[in-house]
PDB file of C-alpha atoms in Angstrom:
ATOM      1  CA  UNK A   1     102.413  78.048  97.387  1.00  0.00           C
ATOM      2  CA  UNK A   2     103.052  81.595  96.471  1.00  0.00           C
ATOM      3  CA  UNK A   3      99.383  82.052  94.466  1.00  0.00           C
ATOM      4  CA  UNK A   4      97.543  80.171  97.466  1.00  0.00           C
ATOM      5  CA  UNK A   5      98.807  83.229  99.639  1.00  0.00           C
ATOM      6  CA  UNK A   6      97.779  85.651  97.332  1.00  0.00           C
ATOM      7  CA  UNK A   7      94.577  84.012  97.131  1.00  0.00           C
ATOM      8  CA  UNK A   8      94.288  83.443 101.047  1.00  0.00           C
ATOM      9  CA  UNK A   9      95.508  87.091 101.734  1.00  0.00           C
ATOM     10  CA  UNK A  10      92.946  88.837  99.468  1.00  0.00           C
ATOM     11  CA  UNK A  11      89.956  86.287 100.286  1.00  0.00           C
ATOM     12  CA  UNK A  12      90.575  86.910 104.268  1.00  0.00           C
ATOM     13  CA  UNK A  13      91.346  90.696 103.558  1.00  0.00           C
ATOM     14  CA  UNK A  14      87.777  91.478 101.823  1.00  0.00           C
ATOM     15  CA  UNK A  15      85.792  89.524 104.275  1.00  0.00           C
ATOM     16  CA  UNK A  16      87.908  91.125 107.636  1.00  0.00           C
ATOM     17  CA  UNK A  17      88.971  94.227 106.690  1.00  0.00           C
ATOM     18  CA  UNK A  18      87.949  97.235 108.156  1.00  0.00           C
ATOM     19  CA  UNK A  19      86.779  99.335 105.055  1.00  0.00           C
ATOM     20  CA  UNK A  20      85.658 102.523 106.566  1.00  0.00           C
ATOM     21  CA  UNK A  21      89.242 103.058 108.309  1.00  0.00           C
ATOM     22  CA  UNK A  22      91.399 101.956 105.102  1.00  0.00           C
ATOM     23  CA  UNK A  23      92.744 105.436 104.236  1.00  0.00           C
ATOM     24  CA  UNK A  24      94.034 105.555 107.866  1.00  0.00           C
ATOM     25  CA  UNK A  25      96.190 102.436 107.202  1.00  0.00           C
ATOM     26  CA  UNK A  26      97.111 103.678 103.517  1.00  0.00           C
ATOM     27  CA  UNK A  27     100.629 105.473 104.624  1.00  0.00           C
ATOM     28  CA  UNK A  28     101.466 101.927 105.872  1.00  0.00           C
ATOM     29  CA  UNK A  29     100.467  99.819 103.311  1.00  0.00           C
ATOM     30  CA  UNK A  30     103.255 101.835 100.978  1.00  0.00           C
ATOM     31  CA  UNK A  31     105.863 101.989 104.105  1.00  0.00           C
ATOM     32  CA  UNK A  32     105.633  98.249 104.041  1.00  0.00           C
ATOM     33  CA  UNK A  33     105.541  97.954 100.256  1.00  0.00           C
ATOM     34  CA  UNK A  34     108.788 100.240  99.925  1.00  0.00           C
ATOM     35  CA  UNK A  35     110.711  98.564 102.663  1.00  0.00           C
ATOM     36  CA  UNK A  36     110.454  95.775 100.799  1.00  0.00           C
ATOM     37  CA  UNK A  37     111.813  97.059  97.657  1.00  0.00           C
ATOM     38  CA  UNK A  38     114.274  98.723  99.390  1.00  0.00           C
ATOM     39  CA  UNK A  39     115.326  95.262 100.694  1.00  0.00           C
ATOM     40  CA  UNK A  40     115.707  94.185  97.279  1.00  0.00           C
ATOM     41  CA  UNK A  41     117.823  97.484  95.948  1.00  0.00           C
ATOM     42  CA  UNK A  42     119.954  97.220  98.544  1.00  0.00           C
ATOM     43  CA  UNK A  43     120.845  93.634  98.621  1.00  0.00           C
ATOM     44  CA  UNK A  44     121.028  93.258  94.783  1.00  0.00           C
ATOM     45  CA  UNK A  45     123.254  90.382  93.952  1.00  0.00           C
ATOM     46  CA  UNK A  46     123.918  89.823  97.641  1.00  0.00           C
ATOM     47  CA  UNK A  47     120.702  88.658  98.707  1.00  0.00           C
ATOM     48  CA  UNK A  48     119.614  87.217 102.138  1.00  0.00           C
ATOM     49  CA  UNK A  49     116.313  85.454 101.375  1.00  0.00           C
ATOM     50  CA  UNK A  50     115.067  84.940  98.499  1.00  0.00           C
ATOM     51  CA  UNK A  51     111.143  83.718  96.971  1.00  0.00           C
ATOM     52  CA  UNK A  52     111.640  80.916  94.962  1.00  0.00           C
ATOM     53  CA  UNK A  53     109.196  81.147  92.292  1.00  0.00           C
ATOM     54  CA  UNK A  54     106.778  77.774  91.536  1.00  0.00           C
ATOM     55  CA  UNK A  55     103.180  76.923  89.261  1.00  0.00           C
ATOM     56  CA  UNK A  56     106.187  78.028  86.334  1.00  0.00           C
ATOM     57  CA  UNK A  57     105.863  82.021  87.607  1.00  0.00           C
ATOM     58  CA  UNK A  58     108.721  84.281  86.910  1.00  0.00           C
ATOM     59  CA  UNK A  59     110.673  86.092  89.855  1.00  0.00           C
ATOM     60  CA  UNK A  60     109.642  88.985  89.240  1.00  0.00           C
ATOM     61  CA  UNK A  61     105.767  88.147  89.355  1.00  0.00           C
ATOM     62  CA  UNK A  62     105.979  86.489  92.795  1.00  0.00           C
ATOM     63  CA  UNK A  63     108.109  89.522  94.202  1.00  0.00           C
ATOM     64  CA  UNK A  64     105.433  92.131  93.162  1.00  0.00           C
ATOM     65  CA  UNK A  65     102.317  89.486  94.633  1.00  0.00           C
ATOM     66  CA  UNK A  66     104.036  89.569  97.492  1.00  0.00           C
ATOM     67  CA  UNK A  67     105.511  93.523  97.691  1.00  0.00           C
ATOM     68  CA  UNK A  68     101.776  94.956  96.094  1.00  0.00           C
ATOM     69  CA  UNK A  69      99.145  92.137  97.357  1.00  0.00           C
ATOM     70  CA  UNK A  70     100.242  90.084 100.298  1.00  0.00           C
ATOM     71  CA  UNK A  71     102.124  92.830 102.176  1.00  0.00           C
ATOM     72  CA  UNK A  72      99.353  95.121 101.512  1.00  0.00           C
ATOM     73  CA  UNK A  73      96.645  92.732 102.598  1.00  0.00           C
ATOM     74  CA  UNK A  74      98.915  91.840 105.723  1.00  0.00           C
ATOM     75  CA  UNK A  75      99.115  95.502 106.635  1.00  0.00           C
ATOM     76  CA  UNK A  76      95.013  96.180 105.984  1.00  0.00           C
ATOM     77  CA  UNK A  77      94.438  92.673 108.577  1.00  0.00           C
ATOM     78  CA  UNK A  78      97.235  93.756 110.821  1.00  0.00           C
ATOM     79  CA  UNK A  79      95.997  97.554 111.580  1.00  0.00           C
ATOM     80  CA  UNK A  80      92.268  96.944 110.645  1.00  0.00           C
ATOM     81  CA  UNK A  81      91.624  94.717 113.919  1.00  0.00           C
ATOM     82  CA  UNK A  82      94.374  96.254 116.239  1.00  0.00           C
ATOM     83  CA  UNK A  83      92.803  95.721 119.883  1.00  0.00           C
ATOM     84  CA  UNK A  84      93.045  98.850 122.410  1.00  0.00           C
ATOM     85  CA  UNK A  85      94.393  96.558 125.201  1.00  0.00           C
ATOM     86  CA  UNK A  86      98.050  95.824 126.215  1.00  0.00           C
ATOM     87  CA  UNK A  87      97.307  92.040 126.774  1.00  0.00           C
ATOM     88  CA  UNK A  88      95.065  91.711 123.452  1.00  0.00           C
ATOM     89  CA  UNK A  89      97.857  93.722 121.505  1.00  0.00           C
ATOM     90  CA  UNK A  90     100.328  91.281 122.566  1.00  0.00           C
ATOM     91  CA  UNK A  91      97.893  88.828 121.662  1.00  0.00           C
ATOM     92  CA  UNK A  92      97.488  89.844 118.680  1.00  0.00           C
ATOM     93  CA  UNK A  93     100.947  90.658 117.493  1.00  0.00           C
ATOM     94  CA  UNK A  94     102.043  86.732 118.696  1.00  0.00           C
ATOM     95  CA  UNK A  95      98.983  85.325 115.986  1.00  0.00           C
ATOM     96  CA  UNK A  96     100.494  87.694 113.497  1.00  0.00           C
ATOM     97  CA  UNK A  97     104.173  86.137 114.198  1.00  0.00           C
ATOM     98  CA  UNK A  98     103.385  83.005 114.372  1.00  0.00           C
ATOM     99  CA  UNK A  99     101.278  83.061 111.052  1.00  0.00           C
ATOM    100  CA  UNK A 100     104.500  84.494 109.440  1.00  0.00           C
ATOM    101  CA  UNK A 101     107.028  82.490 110.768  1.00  0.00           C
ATOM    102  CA  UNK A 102     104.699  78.874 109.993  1.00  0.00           C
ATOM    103  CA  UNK A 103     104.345  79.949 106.366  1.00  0.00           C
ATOM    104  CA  UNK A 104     108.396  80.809 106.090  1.00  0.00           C
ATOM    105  CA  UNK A 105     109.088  77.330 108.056  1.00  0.00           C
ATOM    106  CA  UNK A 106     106.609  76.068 105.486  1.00  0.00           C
ATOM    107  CA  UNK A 107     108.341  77.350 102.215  1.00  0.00           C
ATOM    108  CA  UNK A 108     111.212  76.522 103.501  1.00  0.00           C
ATOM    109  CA  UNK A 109     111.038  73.441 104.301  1.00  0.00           C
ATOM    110  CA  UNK A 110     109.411  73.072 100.279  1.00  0.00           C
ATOM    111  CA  UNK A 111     112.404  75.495  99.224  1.00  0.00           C
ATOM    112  CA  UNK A 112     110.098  77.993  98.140  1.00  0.00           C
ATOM    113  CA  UNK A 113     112.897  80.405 100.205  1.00  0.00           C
ATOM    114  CA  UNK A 114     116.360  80.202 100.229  1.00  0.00           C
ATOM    115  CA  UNK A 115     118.469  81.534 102.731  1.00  0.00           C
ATOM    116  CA  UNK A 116     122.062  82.483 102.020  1.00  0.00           C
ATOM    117  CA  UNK A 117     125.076  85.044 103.137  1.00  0.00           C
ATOM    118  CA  UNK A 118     124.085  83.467 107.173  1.00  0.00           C
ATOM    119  CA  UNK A 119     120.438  84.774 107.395  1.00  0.00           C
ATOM    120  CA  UNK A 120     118.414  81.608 108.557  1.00  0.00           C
ATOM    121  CA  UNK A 121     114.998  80.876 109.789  1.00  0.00           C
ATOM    122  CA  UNK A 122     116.306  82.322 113.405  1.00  0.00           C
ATOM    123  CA  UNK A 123     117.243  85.750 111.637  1.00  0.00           C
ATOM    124  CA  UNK A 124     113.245  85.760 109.784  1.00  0.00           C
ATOM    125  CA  UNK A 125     112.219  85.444 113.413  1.00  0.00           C
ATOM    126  CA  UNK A 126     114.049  88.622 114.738  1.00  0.00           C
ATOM    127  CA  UNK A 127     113.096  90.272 111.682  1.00  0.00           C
ATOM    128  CA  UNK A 128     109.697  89.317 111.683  1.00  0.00           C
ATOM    129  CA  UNK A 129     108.929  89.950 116.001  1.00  0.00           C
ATOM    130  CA  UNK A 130     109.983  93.784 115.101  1.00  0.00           C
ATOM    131  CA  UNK A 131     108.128  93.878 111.500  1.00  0.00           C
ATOM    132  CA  UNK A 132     105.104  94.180 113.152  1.00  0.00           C
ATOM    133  CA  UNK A 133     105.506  96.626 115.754  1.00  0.00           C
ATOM    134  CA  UNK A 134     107.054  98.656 113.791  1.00  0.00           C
ATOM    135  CA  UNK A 135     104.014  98.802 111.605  1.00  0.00           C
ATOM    136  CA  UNK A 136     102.175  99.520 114.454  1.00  0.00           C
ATOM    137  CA  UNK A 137     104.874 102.534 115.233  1.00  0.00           C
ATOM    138  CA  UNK A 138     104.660 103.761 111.377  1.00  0.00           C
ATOM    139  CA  UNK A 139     100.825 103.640 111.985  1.00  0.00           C
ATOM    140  CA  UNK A 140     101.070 105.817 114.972  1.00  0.00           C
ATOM    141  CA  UNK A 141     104.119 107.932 114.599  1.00  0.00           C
ATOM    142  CA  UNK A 142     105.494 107.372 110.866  1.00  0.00           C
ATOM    143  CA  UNK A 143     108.751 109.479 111.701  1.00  0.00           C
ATOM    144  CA  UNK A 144     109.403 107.546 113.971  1.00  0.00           C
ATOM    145  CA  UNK A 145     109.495 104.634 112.240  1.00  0.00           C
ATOM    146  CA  UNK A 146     111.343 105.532 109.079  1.00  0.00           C
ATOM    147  CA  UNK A 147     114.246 106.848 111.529  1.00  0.00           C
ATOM    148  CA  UNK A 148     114.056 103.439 113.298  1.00  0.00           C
ATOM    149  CA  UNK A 149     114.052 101.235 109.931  1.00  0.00           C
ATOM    150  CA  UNK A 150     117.139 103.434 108.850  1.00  0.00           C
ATOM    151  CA  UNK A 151     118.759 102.205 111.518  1.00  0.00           C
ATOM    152  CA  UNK A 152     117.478  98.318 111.787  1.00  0.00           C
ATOM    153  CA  UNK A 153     118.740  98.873 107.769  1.00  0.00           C
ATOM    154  CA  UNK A 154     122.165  99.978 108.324  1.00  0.00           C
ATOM    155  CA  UNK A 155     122.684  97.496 111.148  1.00  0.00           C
ATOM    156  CA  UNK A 156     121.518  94.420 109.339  1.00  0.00           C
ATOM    157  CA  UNK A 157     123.785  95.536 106.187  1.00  0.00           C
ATOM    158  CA  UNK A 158     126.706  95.622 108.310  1.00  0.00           C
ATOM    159  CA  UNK A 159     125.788  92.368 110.511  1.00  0.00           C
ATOM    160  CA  UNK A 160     125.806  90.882 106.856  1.00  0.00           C
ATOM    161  CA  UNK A 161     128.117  92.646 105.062  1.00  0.00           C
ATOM    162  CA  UNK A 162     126.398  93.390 102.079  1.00  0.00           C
ATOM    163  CA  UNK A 163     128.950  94.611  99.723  1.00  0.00           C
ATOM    164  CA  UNK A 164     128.277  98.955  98.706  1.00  0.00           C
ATOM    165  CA  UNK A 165     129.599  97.694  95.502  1.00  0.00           C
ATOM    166  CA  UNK A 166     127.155  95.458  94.120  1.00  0.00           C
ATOM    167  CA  UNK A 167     126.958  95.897  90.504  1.00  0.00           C
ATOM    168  CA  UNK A 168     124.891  98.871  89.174  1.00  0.00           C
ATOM    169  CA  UNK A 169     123.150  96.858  86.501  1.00  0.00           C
ATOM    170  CA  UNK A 170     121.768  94.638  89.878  1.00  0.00           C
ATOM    171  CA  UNK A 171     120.604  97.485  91.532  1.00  0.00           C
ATOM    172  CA  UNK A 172     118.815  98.782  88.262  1.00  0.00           C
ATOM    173  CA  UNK A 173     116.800  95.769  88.073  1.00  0.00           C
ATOM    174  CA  UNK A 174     115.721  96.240  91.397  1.00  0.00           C
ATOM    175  CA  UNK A 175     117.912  93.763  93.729  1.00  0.00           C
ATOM    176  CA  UNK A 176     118.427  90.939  90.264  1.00  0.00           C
ATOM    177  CA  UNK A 177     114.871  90.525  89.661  1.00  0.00           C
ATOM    178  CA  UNK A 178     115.811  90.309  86.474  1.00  0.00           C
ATOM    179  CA  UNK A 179     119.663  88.915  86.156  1.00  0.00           C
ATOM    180  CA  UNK A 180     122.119  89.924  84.004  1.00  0.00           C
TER     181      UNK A 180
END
């Protein structure tokens, strides 16, 4: 599952992509890419959600196709074909949703994603309706939107009390990629 959304993400990203405009979207391509491994530092051996590997892949190789090609190529399709009006931007962000949340209902219905600690399908949808505005935001006003994540960050490590004192050697292997 995990290689046919690689595969779908760069395939749709060449052909729809706008290429002229890429370095505009760059800053948000790597916002995206480091929230993500922030996700996994911080929840090290306390995680939430987790990508269960499949075609005999290793963690760590799905995590970085999704952190360095999907999320990238999400980003690129997200900002490239942003529409100037309110209604279309709604529009738009709804298609984005929904293709997010039908691909997590997908895998994890084929438990290619475990949930754990309380986050659930219904948490991914929360998490997922402000994902993409807040791309938008970092597009548009990148302060902004770091001061906004750090505080989506601290509230969803409180609401699920991740422990502070999750073992160093986790957090070193970025969030247990690697166990120990």
């Amino acid at each position: 599952m995990h290689v046919a959304i690689t595969i779908w993400a760069i395939i749709s990203s060449w052909q729809w992509w706008d290429r002229e405009n890429f370095h505009k979207c760059h800053t948000t391509i790597l916002y995206m890419s480091l929230m993500n491994l922030l996700y996994m530092f911080l929840t090290g051996g306390y995680i939430l959600w987790k990508i269960q590997p499949d075609l005999g892949l290793p963690f760590p190789i799905v995590s970085m196709l999704y952190t360095f090609i999907i999320f990238p190529c999400t980003v690129i399709l997200y900002l490239s074909r942003y529409p100037k009006s309110v209604k279309n931007q709604v529009l738009h962000n709804m298609k984005w949703i929904t293709i997010y949340m039908g691909l997590e209902w997908l895998g994890s219905l084929c438990s290619r994603i475990i949930y754990d600690h309380g986050w659930n399908l219904g948490w991914s949808f929360l998490f997922v309706l402000t994902m993409f505005p807040m791309l938008r935001l970092h597009y548009k006003r990148p302060l902004l939107a770091y001061l906004l994540s750090i505080i989506f960050i601290a509230f969803l490590l409180y609401k699920f009390e991740v422990p502070w004192k999750v073992t160093m050697e986790n957090r070193l292997f970025i969030g247990g990629i690697v166990s120990v």
